[in-house]
Short mmCIF file of C-alpha atoms and ligand atoms in Angstrom, two decimals:
data_model
loop_
_atom_site.label_atom_id
_atom_site.label_comp_id
_atom_site.label_asym_id
_atom_site.label_seq_id
_atom_site.Cartn_x
_atom_site.Cartn_y
_atom_site.Cartn_z
CA ARG A 1 207.93 79.35 107.55
CA VAL A 2 204.77 81.07 106.12
CA GLU A 3 201.39 79.27 105.88
CA ILE A 4 199.63 80.94 103.12
CA ALA A 5 196.28 81.82 104.68
CA LYS A 6 198.32 84.05 106.74
CA LEU A 7 199.59 85.80 103.60
CA PHE A 8 195.78 85.90 102.62
CA ALA A 9 194.97 86.73 106.71
CA ASP A 10 197.91 89.89 106.40
CA LYS A 11 199.33 90.41 103.09
CA GLU A 12 200.69 94.27 103.54
CA PHE A 13 202.80 93.02 106.22
CA TYR A 14 204.45 90.46 104.15
CA ALA A 15 204.71 92.41 100.63
CA GLU A 16 208.33 93.02 99.77
CA LYS A 17 209.26 90.95 103.03
CA THR A 18 211.32 87.43 101.60
CA ILE A 19 209.85 84.24 102.74
CA THR A 20 209.65 80.83 102.82
CA VAL A 21 206.40 78.72 102.37
CA CYS A 22 205.97 75.33 101.44
CA GLY A 23 203.08 73.25 100.12
CA TRP A 24 202.53 70.83 96.89
CA ILE A 25 202.14 72.61 93.01
CA ARG A 26 198.49 72.25 92.49
CA THR A 27 199.83 73.92 88.99
CA ILE A 28 202.56 74.04 86.87
CA ARG A 29 203.78 75.69 83.30
CA ASP A 30 205.86 77.32 81.21
CA SER A 31 207.22 79.88 78.42
CA LYS A 32 211.11 79.82 78.09
CA ALA A 33 212.57 82.18 80.66
CA LEU A 34 209.24 82.22 82.70
CA GLY A 35 207.13 79.51 85.01
CA PHE A 36 204.55 79.51 86.78
CA VAL A 37 203.13 77.72 89.83
CA ASP A 38 199.75 77.13 91.68
CA LEU A 39 201.42 76.39 95.34
CA ASN A 40 198.94 74.88 97.75
CA ASP A 41 199.85 74.76 101.30
CA GLY A 42 196.34 73.56 102.50
CA SER A 43 196.29 76.17 105.63
CA CYS A 44 193.46 77.62 103.75
CA PHE A 45 192.04 77.93 100.08
CA LYS A 46 193.49 79.92 97.74
CA GLY A 47 197.41 78.96 96.84
CA LEU A 48 200.20 81.05 96.13
CA GLN A 49 201.06 82.51 92.72
CA VAL A 50 204.38 81.70 92.32
CA VAL A 51 206.52 83.06 89.68
CA LEU A 52 209.92 81.65 88.63
CA GLU A 53 212.12 83.08 86.52
CA GLU A 54 215.46 81.51 85.23
CA GLN A 55 217.75 84.95 85.80
CA ASN A 56 217.38 84.24 89.67
CA LEU A 57 217.24 80.76 89.90
CA THR A 58 220.32 78.01 89.27
CA ASN A 59 217.89 74.96 89.12
CA PHE A 60 215.91 77.04 87.18
CA LYS A 61 215.03 74.34 84.49
CA ASP A 62 215.06 71.02 86.94
CA ILE A 63 212.01 73.13 88.25
CA VAL A 64 209.67 74.18 85.25
CA LYS A 65 209.91 70.59 84.44
CA LEU A 66 208.21 69.16 87.81
CA ASN A 67 204.82 67.35 88.02
CA VAL A 68 201.94 68.09 89.23
CA GLY A 69 202.03 66.65 93.26
CA ALA A 70 205.48 67.05 93.57
CA ALA A 71 206.20 68.89 97.32
CA VAL A 72 208.28 71.89 97.11
CA SER A 73 209.41 74.43 99.36
CA VAL A 74 209.84 77.86 98.04
CA THR A 75 211.69 81.12 99.60
CA GLY A 76 211.57 84.61 98.02
CA THR A 77 209.24 88.34 97.56
CA ILE A 78 206.09 89.00 98.26
CA ILE A 79 204.64 91.32 95.34
CA LEU A 80 201.27 93.36 95.83
CA THR A 81 199.57 92.69 92.14
CA PRO A 82 196.01 94.47 93.20
CA GLU A 83 195.23 94.66 89.59
CA MET A 84 195.52 90.84 89.62
CA LYS A 85 193.20 87.70 89.24
CA GLN A 86 195.03 87.53 92.97
CA PRO A 87 195.40 89.99 95.49
CA PHE A 88 200.16 89.02 95.54
CA GLU A 89 202.54 86.66 94.48
CA MET A 90 206.11 85.47 95.33
CA HIS A 91 209.00 85.66 93.01
CA ALA A 92 210.72 82.97 93.89
CA GLN A 93 215.13 83.32 94.80
CA GLN A 94 215.41 79.25 96.05
CA VAL A 95 213.76 76.54 95.51
CA GLU A 96 214.08 73.26 96.80
CA VAL A 97 212.54 69.60 95.88
CA GLU A 98 211.47 68.52 99.62
CA GLY A 99 209.40 65.63 97.31
CA ALA A 100 208.83 64.61 93.90
CA SER A 101 205.68 63.78 92.03
CA THR A 102 205.46 61.06 88.67
CA PRO A 103 203.25 62.08 85.45
CA ASP A 104 200.90 59.35 85.96
CA TYR A 105 199.18 61.44 89.49
CA PRO A 106 196.07 60.36 90.06
CA LEU A 107 194.81 64.68 90.80
CA GLN A 108 195.90 66.32 86.37
CA LYS A 109 194.38 69.65 86.54
CA LYS A 110 190.42 68.18 85.10
CA ARG A 111 187.50 67.80 86.98
CA HIS A 112 187.02 64.83 89.28
CA SER A 113 183.73 63.21 90.04
CA VAL A 114 183.52 62.11 93.05
CA GLU A 115 182.45 58.19 92.52
CA PHE A 116 186.29 58.63 91.50
CA LEU A 117 187.25 60.68 94.32
CA ARG A 118 185.58 58.27 97.36
CA SER A 119 187.98 55.35 95.53
CA ILE A 120 191.15 57.50 96.16
CA ALA A 121 190.32 58.94 99.55
CA HIS A 122 193.69 59.23 100.45
CA LEU A 123 195.31 62.08 98.13
CA ARG A 124 191.47 63.94 97.67
CA PRO A 125 192.07 65.70 100.62
CA ARG A 126 194.25 67.71 98.20
CA THR A 127 191.78 68.07 96.20
CA ASN A 128 189.64 71.55 95.94
CA LEU A 129 185.57 69.65 97.36
CA PHE A 130 187.62 68.24 99.87
CA SER A 131 189.88 70.59 101.31
CA ALA A 132 186.75 73.01 101.74
CA ALA A 133 185.24 70.25 103.55
CA PHE A 134 187.57 68.82 106.08
CA ARG A 135 188.84 72.97 106.95
CA VAL A 136 184.98 73.45 107.75
CA ARG A 137 184.94 70.52 109.66
CA SER A 138 187.85 71.26 111.42
CA ALA A 139 186.15 74.36 112.27
CA ALA A 140 183.33 73.60 113.21
CA ALA A 141 184.92 70.91 115.45
CA PHE A 142 187.04 74.09 116.77
CA ALA A 143 183.54 76.39 117.14
CA ILE A 144 181.72 73.48 119.44
CA HIS A 145 184.44 73.09 122.04
CA GLN A 146 184.19 77.11 122.12
CA PHE A 147 180.37 77.73 122.39
CA PHE A 148 180.53 75.10 125.42
CA HIS A 149 183.61 75.83 126.77
CA GLU A 150 181.86 79.54 126.56
CA ASN A 151 179.13 78.76 128.06
CA GLY A 152 179.83 77.43 131.73
CA PHE A 153 180.05 72.75 130.40
CA VAL A 154 182.30 70.50 131.15
CA TYR A 155 183.80 67.94 127.99
CA VAL A 156 183.40 63.94 129.55
CA HIS A 157 184.48 61.39 127.66
CA THR A 158 182.04 58.52 127.52
CA PRO A 159 183.79 54.39 127.06
CA ILE A 160 183.53 53.10 122.95
CA VAL A 161 183.26 50.35 124.59
CA THR A 162 179.58 49.35 126.60
CA GLY A 163 177.33 46.73 127.16
CA SER A 164 174.66 48.87 126.87
CA ASP A 165 172.22 49.50 124.35
CA CYS A 166 171.17 52.97 124.57
CA GLU A 167 168.82 53.20 121.76
CA GLY A 168 167.81 49.98 122.07
CA ALA A 169 167.19 49.61 118.49
CA GLY A 170 169.51 46.77 118.29
CA GLU A 171 171.88 48.42 116.15
CA MET A 172 175.23 47.12 117.28
CA PHE A 173 178.69 46.44 116.32
CA THR A 174 179.59 43.16 118.65
CA ILE A 175 183.20 43.57 119.97
CA THR A 176 184.77 39.82 121.00
CA THR A 177 188.18 38.69 121.65
CA LEU A 178 186.80 35.03 120.79
CA ASP A 179 188.05 32.80 117.43
CA MET A 180 184.63 33.85 115.93
CA ASP A 181 185.19 30.75 113.03
CA ASN A 182 184.54 29.27 116.59
CA VAL A 183 182.58 30.95 118.66
CA PRO A 184 180.79 28.61 121.17
CA LYS A 185 177.10 28.71 120.95
CA THR A 186 173.77 28.48 123.52
CA GLU A 187 171.11 26.48 123.61
CA ASP A 188 169.47 28.21 120.55
CA GLY A 189 172.24 28.56 118.49
CA LYS A 190 173.10 32.02 119.16
CA ALA A 191 176.93 33.15 119.82
CA ASP A 192 177.81 32.88 123.25
CA PHE A 193 179.75 35.57 124.31
CA ALA A 194 180.17 33.81 128.61
CA GLY A 195 183.38 32.66 127.74
CA ASP A 196 184.91 35.58 126.16
CA PHE A 197 187.20 38.90 127.39
CA PHE A 198 184.63 41.05 129.64
CA GLY A 199 182.35 37.60 130.69
CA LYS A 200 179.19 39.74 128.26
CA HIS A 201 178.20 41.43 125.68
CA THR A 202 179.70 44.23 124.47
CA SER A 203 179.98 46.32 121.79
CA LEU A 204 180.89 49.67 120.06
CA THR A 205 178.80 52.69 121.21
CA VAL A 206 175.79 54.23 119.12
CA SER A 207 175.47 57.18 121.72
CA GLY A 208 177.49 58.47 124.86
CA GLN A 209 173.65 59.59 126.23
CA LEU A 210 172.96 56.98 129.32
CA GLU A 211 177.21 57.83 130.80
CA ALA A 212 177.44 61.78 130.03
CA GLU A 213 173.61 61.18 131.99
CA CYS A 214 175.79 59.96 135.06
CA MET A 215 177.84 63.32 134.19
CA ALA A 216 175.84 65.65 134.51
CA MET A 217 174.12 64.35 137.28
CA ALA A 218 177.47 65.66 138.97
CA PHE A 219 178.53 68.74 136.88
CA GLY A 220 175.12 70.26 136.04
CA LYS A 221 176.08 70.68 132.56
CA VAL A 222 178.10 68.41 130.44
CA TYR A 223 178.82 67.52 126.95
CA THR A 224 180.34 64.84 124.24
CA PHE A 225 181.89 64.53 121.48
CA GLY A 226 183.24 61.20 119.97
CA PRO A 227 182.59 58.35 117.70
CA THR A 228 179.53 56.86 117.59
CA PHE A 229 178.63 53.12 115.03
CA ARG A 230 175.76 52.35 113.79
CA ALA A 231 175.87 48.54 112.00
CA GLU A 232 172.50 49.98 110.83
CA ASN A 233 172.29 48.49 106.32
CA SER A 234 171.17 52.16 105.86
CA ASN A 235 173.15 52.73 102.29
CA THR A 236 171.12 56.30 102.11
CA PRO A 237 173.48 59.45 102.19
CA ARG A 238 172.90 60.49 105.39
CA HIS A 239 174.15 57.21 107.37
CA ALA A 240 177.48 55.70 108.15
CA ALA A 241 178.58 52.59 110.34
CA GLU A 242 180.96 55.08 111.99
CA PHE A 243 179.74 58.92 112.22
CA TRP A 244 180.61 61.53 115.22
CA MET A 245 178.13 62.56 117.78
CA ILE A 246 178.52 65.89 119.88
CA GLU A 247 176.01 65.15 123.10
CA PRO A 248 174.66 67.67 125.68
CA GLU A 249 173.32 67.43 129.23
CA ILE A 250 172.01 69.76 131.02
CA ALA A 251 170.73 69.43 134.50
CA PHE A 252 167.50 71.04 135.59
CA ALA A 253 166.35 71.78 132.16
CA ASP A 254 163.49 70.75 130.51
CA LEU A 255 162.23 69.62 126.95
CA ALA A 256 162.13 73.80 125.83
CA GLY A 257 165.44 74.50 127.87
CA ASP A 258 166.82 71.70 125.22
CA MET A 259 165.74 72.89 122.21
CA ASP A 260 166.95 76.84 123.72
CA LEU A 261 170.37 75.44 123.55
CA ALA A 262 170.64 73.69 119.91
CA GLU A 263 168.97 76.36 118.45
CA LYS A 264 171.66 78.80 120.27
CA MET A 265 174.93 76.65 119.63
CA VAL A 266 173.67 75.73 115.61
CA LYS A 267 174.07 79.70 115.22
CA PHE A 268 176.92 79.73 116.96
CA VAL A 269 178.33 77.17 114.95
CA ILE A 270 177.34 78.86 111.76
CA ARG A 271 178.87 82.47 112.04
CA SER A 272 182.20 80.44 114.03
CA VAL A 273 182.47 79.00 110.31
CA LEU A 274 181.05 81.68 108.27
CA GLU A 275 183.55 83.43 109.92
CA ALA A 276 186.52 80.89 110.09
CA CYS A 277 186.14 80.02 106.67
CA PRO A 278 185.06 82.90 103.52
CA GLN A 279 187.22 81.09 101.24
CA ASP A 280 185.80 77.20 101.75
CA ILE A 281 182.22 78.65 101.99
CA GLU A 282 182.17 80.94 99.05
CA PHE A 283 183.74 77.34 96.96
CA CYS A 284 181.31 75.74 98.13
CA ASN A 285 178.19 78.48 97.04
CA GLN A 286 179.98 78.38 93.53
CA PHE A 287 179.93 74.54 93.03
CA VAL A 288 178.22 72.62 95.30
CA ASP A 289 175.09 74.12 96.21
CA LYS A 290 174.61 77.66 95.10
CA GLY A 291 172.05 78.86 97.85
CA LEU A 292 174.40 78.24 100.56
CA LEU A 293 175.86 81.25 101.79
CA GLU A 294 172.28 83.26 101.93
CA ARG A 295 170.57 80.11 103.75
CA LEU A 296 173.45 80.52 106.13
CA GLU A 297 173.51 83.61 106.78
CA GLN A 298 169.51 83.51 107.14
CA VAL A 299 168.90 80.90 109.55
CA ALA A 300 171.96 81.84 111.85
CA SER A 301 169.88 84.52 112.78
CA ALA A 302 165.26 83.68 111.93
CA ASP A 303 163.75 81.92 114.97
CA PHE A 304 163.42 78.19 113.92
CA GLY A 305 160.03 77.18 114.13
CA ARG A 306 158.77 74.72 116.65
CA VAL A 307 155.52 72.57 115.95
CA THR A 308 154.06 69.76 118.21
CA TYR A 309 154.31 65.33 115.47
CA THR A 310 150.53 65.68 116.03
CA GLU A 311 150.92 68.60 114.17
CA ALA A 312 153.59 67.58 111.65
CA ILE A 313 150.61 64.75 111.07
CA GLU A 314 148.35 67.13 110.04
CA LEU A 315 150.61 69.37 107.89
CA LEU A 316 152.11 66.57 106.04
CA LYS A 317 148.57 64.59 105.72
CA LYS A 318 148.25 66.92 103.18
CA ASN A 319 149.93 66.16 101.30
CA ASN A 320 149.77 62.43 101.75
CA GLY A 321 149.13 61.76 98.28
CA ASN A 322 152.54 62.89 97.19
CA PHE A 323 154.87 61.14 99.29
CA GLU A 324 156.52 57.10 99.35
CA TYR A 325 155.19 55.92 102.68
CA PRO A 326 151.89 57.99 103.29
CA VAL A 327 151.92 59.11 106.96
CA GLU A 328 149.24 58.32 110.54
CA TRP A 329 149.72 59.19 113.71
CA GLY A 330 151.83 56.53 114.99
CA CYS A 331 153.96 56.59 112.11
CA ASP A 332 158.05 57.13 112.70
CA LEU A 333 158.91 60.18 109.74
CA GLN A 334 160.37 59.42 106.86
CA THR A 335 163.59 61.61 105.43
CA GLU A 336 160.55 62.75 102.70
CA HIS A 337 158.78 64.22 105.81
CA GLU A 338 161.13 65.17 107.13
CA ARG A 339 162.86 67.54 104.10
CA TYR A 340 158.73 68.52 103.06
CA LEU A 341 158.20 70.04 106.34
CA THR A 342 161.33 72.28 106.35
CA GLU A 343 161.77 72.30 102.84
CA GLN A 344 157.97 73.05 101.55
CA VAL A 345 155.89 74.26 105.10
CA PHE A 346 158.64 75.85 107.10
CA HIS A 347 160.97 77.59 104.38
CA ARG A 348 163.84 77.12 107.67
CA PRO A 349 164.91 74.32 110.34
CA VAL A 350 161.86 73.22 112.47
CA PHE A 351 162.02 71.33 116.17
CA VAL A 352 159.08 68.59 115.94
CA THR A 353 158.25 67.93 119.37
CA ASP A 354 156.23 65.27 121.57
CA TYR A 355 156.44 62.33 119.37
CA PRO A 356 154.52 59.11 120.24
CA LYS A 357 156.47 56.80 123.09
CA GLU A 358 156.17 53.46 120.39
CA ILE A 359 158.26 55.36 118.08
CA LYS A 360 161.14 56.81 120.89
CA ALA A 361 163.81 55.29 123.17
CA PHE A 362 162.93 53.39 126.65
CA TYR A 363 165.17 56.77 128.70
CA MET A 364 162.38 59.69 127.18
CA ARG A 365 160.10 61.50 129.71
CA LEU A 366 156.09 60.19 129.57
CA ASN A 367 154.51 63.47 129.16
CA ASP A 368 150.93 63.38 130.00
CA ASP A 369 149.06 62.23 127.73
CA GLY A 370 150.78 59.69 128.31
CA LYS A 371 150.85 58.37 124.52
CA THR A 372 153.99 60.66 123.39
CA VAL A 373 157.45 61.27 125.04
CA ALA A 374 159.28 64.38 125.57
CA ALA A 375 161.45 64.39 122.49
CA MET A 376 162.11 66.54 119.79
CA ASP A 377 164.54 66.55 116.79
CA MET A 378 165.69 68.61 114.56
CA LEU A 379 165.10 69.16 111.04
CA VAL A 380 166.83 71.33 108.42
CA PRO A 381 166.88 71.55 104.68
CA GLY A 382 168.29 69.98 102.88
CA ILE A 383 168.90 67.41 105.40
CA GLY A 384 166.48 66.32 107.68
CA GLU A 385 167.13 65.13 110.72
CA LEU A 386 169.84 66.91 112.14
CA ILE A 387 169.89 66.29 115.51
CA GLY A 388 167.18 64.50 118.01
CA GLY A 389 167.02 65.17 121.75
CA SER A 390 164.84 64.46 125.08
CA GLN A 391 164.18 65.95 128.31
CA ARG A 392 164.80 62.40 130.23
CA GLU A 393 162.73 59.86 132.59
CA GLU A 394 163.35 61.17 135.88
CA ARG A 395 161.04 59.20 137.54
CA LEU A 396 162.44 56.00 139.04
CA GLU A 397 159.28 54.81 138.84
CA ALA A 398 157.96 55.73 135.35
CA LEU A 399 161.10 54.78 134.55
CA ARG A 400 161.05 50.67 136.23
CA GLN A 401 157.59 50.68 134.40
CA ARG A 402 158.80 51.64 130.94
CA LEU A 403 161.30 49.57 131.29
CA GLN A 404 159.35 46.48 132.45
CA GLU A 405 157.03 47.37 129.34
CA LEU A 406 159.87 47.54 126.31
CA GLY A 407 161.02 43.49 128.97
CA LEU A 408 164.10 45.82 129.30
CA SER A 409 166.28 43.85 132.41
CA GLU A 410 166.88 46.15 135.73
CA GLU A 411 169.85 44.54 136.51
CA ASP A 412 171.27 45.83 133.31
CA TYR A 413 170.13 49.77 134.04
CA TRP A 414 171.20 49.61 137.88
CA TRP A 415 172.83 52.20 138.18
CA TYR A 416 171.08 54.25 135.57
CA LEU A 417 167.97 53.50 137.87
CA ASP A 418 171.12 55.04 140.89
CA LEU A 419 170.68 58.44 139.70
CA ARG A 420 167.21 58.55 139.43
CA ARG A 421 167.34 57.17 143.30
CA TYR A 422 170.34 59.98 144.29
CA GLY A 423 169.20 63.36 143.30
CA GLY A 424 167.61 62.50 139.72
CA THR A 425 166.94 66.34 139.54
CA LYS A 426 165.30 67.05 135.49
CA HIS A 427 167.05 66.93 132.97
CA ALA A 428 167.30 66.80 129.24
CA GLY A 429 170.16 66.31 125.98
CA PHE A 430 170.66 65.37 122.47
CA GLY A 431 172.75 64.73 119.86
CA LEU A 432 173.39 65.93 117.40
CA GLY A 433 175.47 63.89 113.96
CA PHE A 434 178.38 65.89 113.17
CA GLU A 435 178.63 65.25 109.57
CA ARG A 436 175.62 65.58 109.15
CA LEU A 437 176.43 69.27 110.32
CA VAL A 438 179.39 69.46 108.24
CA MET A 439 176.82 68.63 105.06
CA TYR A 440 174.49 71.48 105.77
CA LEU A 441 177.27 74.05 106.53
CA THR A 442 178.94 72.62 102.77
CA GLY A 443 176.02 71.97 101.55
CA ILE A 444 177.60 68.47 100.17
CA SER A 445 174.95 66.09 99.49
CA ASN A 446 177.23 62.76 100.30
CA ILE A 447 178.21 62.17 104.24
CA ARG A 448 181.20 59.72 102.41
CA ASP A 449 182.23 63.18 101.19
CA VAL A 450 182.33 64.53 104.53
CA LEU A 451 184.63 61.93 106.92
CA PRO A 452 188.05 61.46 105.50
CA PHE A 453 188.00 57.76 105.52
CA PRO A 454 184.14 57.06 105.25
CA ARG A 455 183.11 53.93 107.09
CA THR A 456 179.76 52.49 105.50
CA THR A 457 178.01 50.07 104.20
CA GLY A 458 180.04 48.93 101.63
CA VAL A 459 183.21 50.19 102.29
CA ALA A 460 186.02 48.60 103.27
CA GLU A 461 189.53 48.92 101.35
CA PHE A 462 190.30 52.34 103.37
O1 4AD B 1 168.34 60.26 116.99
P1 4AD B 1 170.14 59.52 117.78
O2 4AD B 1 169.20 58.39 117.71
O3 4AD B 1 169.44 60.18 119.34
C1 4AD B 1 170.69 59.47 120.20
O4 4AD B 1 171.51 58.57 120.07
C2 4AD B 1 170.35 60.69 121.06
N1 4AD B 1 170.90 59.47 122.72
C3 4AD B 1 171.14 61.64 122.00
C4 4AD B 1 170.84 61.67 122.94
O5 4AD B 1 169.82 62.76 123.41
N2 4AD B 1 172.11 62.94 123.29
O6 4AD B 1 171.11 60.61 117.37
C5 4AD B 1 171.71 61.99 116.81
C6 4AD B 1 172.04 62.80 115.69
C7 4AD B 1 170.88 62.24 114.98
O7 4AD B 1 169.72 63.70 114.60
C8 4AD B 1 171.89 61.87 113.55
O8 4AD B 1 172.64 63.71 113.72
C9 4AD B 1 173.56 61.38 113.79
O9 4AD B 1 173.07 61.50 115.02
N3 4AD B 1 172.97 59.78 113.42
C10 4AD B 1 173.35 60.06 112.46
N4 4AD B 1 174.72 60.14 111.61
C11 4AD B 1 175.66 59.97 111.07
N5 4AD B 1 175.31 58.38 109.92
C12 4AD B 1 173.87 57.73 111.09
N6 4AD B 1 173.84 56.14 110.78
C13 4AD B 1 173.69 57.98 112.18
N7 4AD B 1 172.32 57.91 113.17
C14 4AD B 1 172.13 59.06 113.32
MG1 MG B 2 166.98 60.20 115.79
#
């Protein structure tokens, strides 16, 4: 059995050879003693044209009656067709029906809306758009692991169930073994988790960073790649309740080193995906986003912009009249601001650094001005924030003071403070939202269409 991707990769080798291919029928048509099947097996974007000839097939009459969506196993000879649209075809000698389909198969040969396809998440991976998206997703994940391994990083696994809110934004999904209809209440009427299985309030992690920091203090360079959860009720094309995040953490590095790593990694992944999935990217370039290929090729070689938050605010103020939310120093940047900076001012990815401490998390290193922290966000055209990272506060006293200012308890973070007591060196890291990266690589504009089974506000069916 040979995958169709292998045929495309080495058609000369397979020419005139008799092989077996298994897949699903995308289209089927017949006229008298001849039939044509477009067979797709998911190994690559393109399908294989299978030619059915009555004289060669004992079950010809049954096969040409098959419905779209049926699974078949075909044995036949590969014939090169250099003058045709497809570079080769298969002349079938034997066709076995592995699984028939019915005429009401929802994916008939016509254009379906993405909204309709979202309602059939179990079948949509068999369409052009979604098979491209999910193959790119796979290739990007592989490239990320490859990048870190080639650069000496250790892959670490951080917990999904956690007692600490890394981002301090209160966007955690609570985990409980209690019967929530009869959950005990505290005096002020809140759910009392004291008697729960874990004996304390536990949640699904929003980020593996704090645990990754522990591992970086042992291995020097580490990264995580796993699911994270946010209970933010944001019904936007860029937010999901469950998404995957890549979080490298590097000891002995500062913010500049952190940005260098982020830039190098994004460029590496773009180049790898362009190489691994040319048919998929070509399809996206043609049908999803016409400028995609040119943009990706440019980004893979251009230097990313770097600007401080304070400078960015000055640039944005010039356009305040056109924003829904005008900016001033101290405000958090909205997607409209992020996209303006990267699309209208820099025309390429840009890092914004040194944000006011009030709008960033407790663990970020305080700058000498006492007002800003050593944070960086990478903004990219079409999306806005792709990466959020920072140099971490490694000074014990400064960190304790920040916890106190924010009303966080030292007891909850005793282990995190310990890292600063025992060989706590300067270190930095970032988080890259994997779905946003796949959106960037495909031009797909809604996060629901790059997650195989999206968990977003209002979606519970799958
Ligand atoms: O900026 P964030 O919140 O940073 C952190 O969680 C840090 N602890 C990362 C670190 O320094 N190790 O999230 C990082 C990235 C964002 O830039 C964004 O791409 C993505 O995660 N992200 C989301 N993606 C999809 N849906 C959501 N609800 C997301 N929230 C964040
Ligand atoms: Mg962020």
